[in-house]
């Protein structure tokens, strides 16, 4: 009788020791042996496989378990003078939480005694606030002017309605010569009057900013002191932090939502009105207007909207920088709306949005001009005549030309995909920016840059910014809406990476084994996992083989396996680990990727052999296809 391949201890690697419910079975399979088949040399590796360094070294690097943060430009001393760092000018009811925050980005204290904060409307000069004598801002410190209700306020300058609720210019001048130290104009979507000439940087802050008492948001520089001399690129809409840092964590973000309670708010997100909530997509609830199928990831999902109506804007509380990859399963309802109704959502990077997510109108058919999107966004628009997914470069949100009441934005539509009602359902959506190039993928395999329909193009003003979500509709019956609904959301700063499949699957008596990844394989992704699904429900052991693709797959039928069952991973070098499936037939192999640039571009392949005692063959395995992931950074 044929025997299973024997396992040698040669070249053993201490790989992922103590990393959870995993057992190291082997590190190096020398050959396949049986009583009738002598030990033979391992098959040659695929000729096309040429990593930058040896798999042995790479796998040893993986064992280091480095979880480092991606570096951002957060050092004190990045600027040469005080800046207007954060401000809020419009809030619920009587506007009692308005403020302007100054920040000293230098390495030494700056005396601001006698400096003035000057406000100007479209036709008149408004309030001027003089800073008292003997006032200085420490290196890396803040100074807040506002109402007494503002946390950390240093100078109370009014009770309510301190600054205009609509378009205004705020300028900081020094005491010596009245020179402009910093200046900005907000709500540039209303036009650009002559009174603001010389008082703006770039194309102004384009969108409308409103701070709801339940959420308290403000316009904040993307990082403390970050100043490109373009207001539209420098400021993001975020939770208000007067007197405290604007800086966000630079780590990656991955959430499958399955361990969170249905109807709970997501803790790593902010919003203009309502923070995204966890839902069971198959059940109607407060946040889920109608039942839909579960995503390919299964179980819980999340939704971003304001169920009471109007527009809503949310942001991921991560410093995504300028090079970024965001990916998720997203539900598309491509059924046309009733007459004159519209539903629109956007998923964007490198930018932000106005509080109300005014319609972006990528087709230009509706004449909307007040949308505050910046950066680059995927926008899905459904009307009574079309359902289209657009990739749009909104850059700084500014305009080319126009009148005060009808400014014209300089958005650039980089591509679009027309959808049909039959496209309704869950689709993988990936948006990636590297340098001045944006790439988007609709459909295809999660983590892949070779599958799905692709859109892309060059960006006019690539810059650091946030990952954001907007949704707005004019649907009469909210139970008929489908707000932005998503699952398995991943955000990777500085990310690029790829996942591809090869080979064929052989089922067990319980299901069809499949192998995948929980997120993009990028440097610094401490949450990266190789995942298994469709496995024999557990607890049941599954073998994860890691190595390089075999030039010739090993036919497992030769050793008593099922006909058509193959091992696609070369026998040398090889790491094999055991993971135990759960009751749903899912298993995961944690592979935290260190932020080690030497790993960039390295490719590793993996395959699962799933044990099934109910099989009648001597070698009781079903097998997944093979999967190769290439590490990006």
JSON list of C-alpha atoms in Angstrom, two decimals, residues 9 53 71 77 91 158 160 230 237 269-270 291 298 325 350 354 404 449 456 503 603 620:
[
{"chain": "A", "resi": 9, "resn": "UNK", "atom": "CA", "xyz": [13.56, 17.41, 10.01]},
{"chain": "A", "resi": 53, "resn": "UNK", "atom": "CA", "xyz": [16.78, 36.71, -1.62]},
{"chain": "A", "resi": 71, "resn": "UNK", "atom": "CA", "xyz": [6.77, 56.68, 9.31]},
{"chain": "A", "resi": 77, "resn": "UNK", "atom": "CA", "xyz": [10.50, 71.60, 13.25]},
{"chain": "A", "resi": 91, "resn": "UNK", "atom": "CA", "xyz": [-22.16, 74.18, 14.80]},
{"chain": "A", "resi": 158, "resn": "UNK", "atom": "CA", "xyz": [-16.81, 85.45, 22.30]},
{"chain": "A", "resi": 160, "resn": "UNK", "atom": "CA", "xyz": [-21.40, 82.36, 20.01]},
{"chain": "A", "resi": 230, "resn": "UNK", "atom": "CA", "xyz": [-2.81, 75.04, -0.64]},
{"chain": "A", "resi": 237, "resn": "UNK", "atom": "CA", "xyz": [-12.64, 67.17, 8.06]},
{"chain": "A", "resi": 269, "resn": "UNK", "atom": "CA", "xyz": [-14.02, 56.00, 12.47]},
{"chain": "A", "resi": 270, "resn": "UNK", "atom": "CA", "xyz": [-15.39, 59.50, 12.79]},
{"chain": "A", "resi": 291, "resn": "UNK", "atom": "CA", "xyz": [-32.23, 42.71, 4.03]},
{"chain": "A", "resi": 298, "resn": "UNK", "atom": "CA", "xyz": [-19.77, 36.32, 5.56]},
{"chain": "A", "resi": 325, "resn": "UNK", "atom": "CA", "xyz": [-4.46, 51.10, -0.72]},
{"chain": "A", "resi": 350, "resn": "UNK", "atom": "CA", "xyz": [-5.85, 61.42, -0.27]},
{"chain": "A", "resi": 354, "resn": "UNK", "atom": "CA", "xyz": [-17.71, 68.54, 3.24]},
{"chain": "A", "resi": 404, "resn": "UNK", "atom": "CA", "xyz": [-19.66, 83.40, -7.41]},
{"chain": "A", "resi": 449, "resn": "UNK", "atom": "CA", "xyz": [-4.21, 43.62, -8.93]},
{"chain": "A", "resi": 456, "resn": "UNK", "atom": "CA", "xyz": [-6.90, 54.28, -13.62]},
{"chain": "A", "resi": 503, "resn": "UNK", "atom": "CA", "xyz": [-3.86, 25.14, -9.84]},
{"chain": "A", "resi": 603, "resn": "UNK", "atom": "CA", "xyz": [6.70, 36.29, -3.26]},
{"chain": "A", "resi": 620, "resn": "UNK", "atom": "CA", "xyz": [-7.50, 11.52, 3.26]}
]
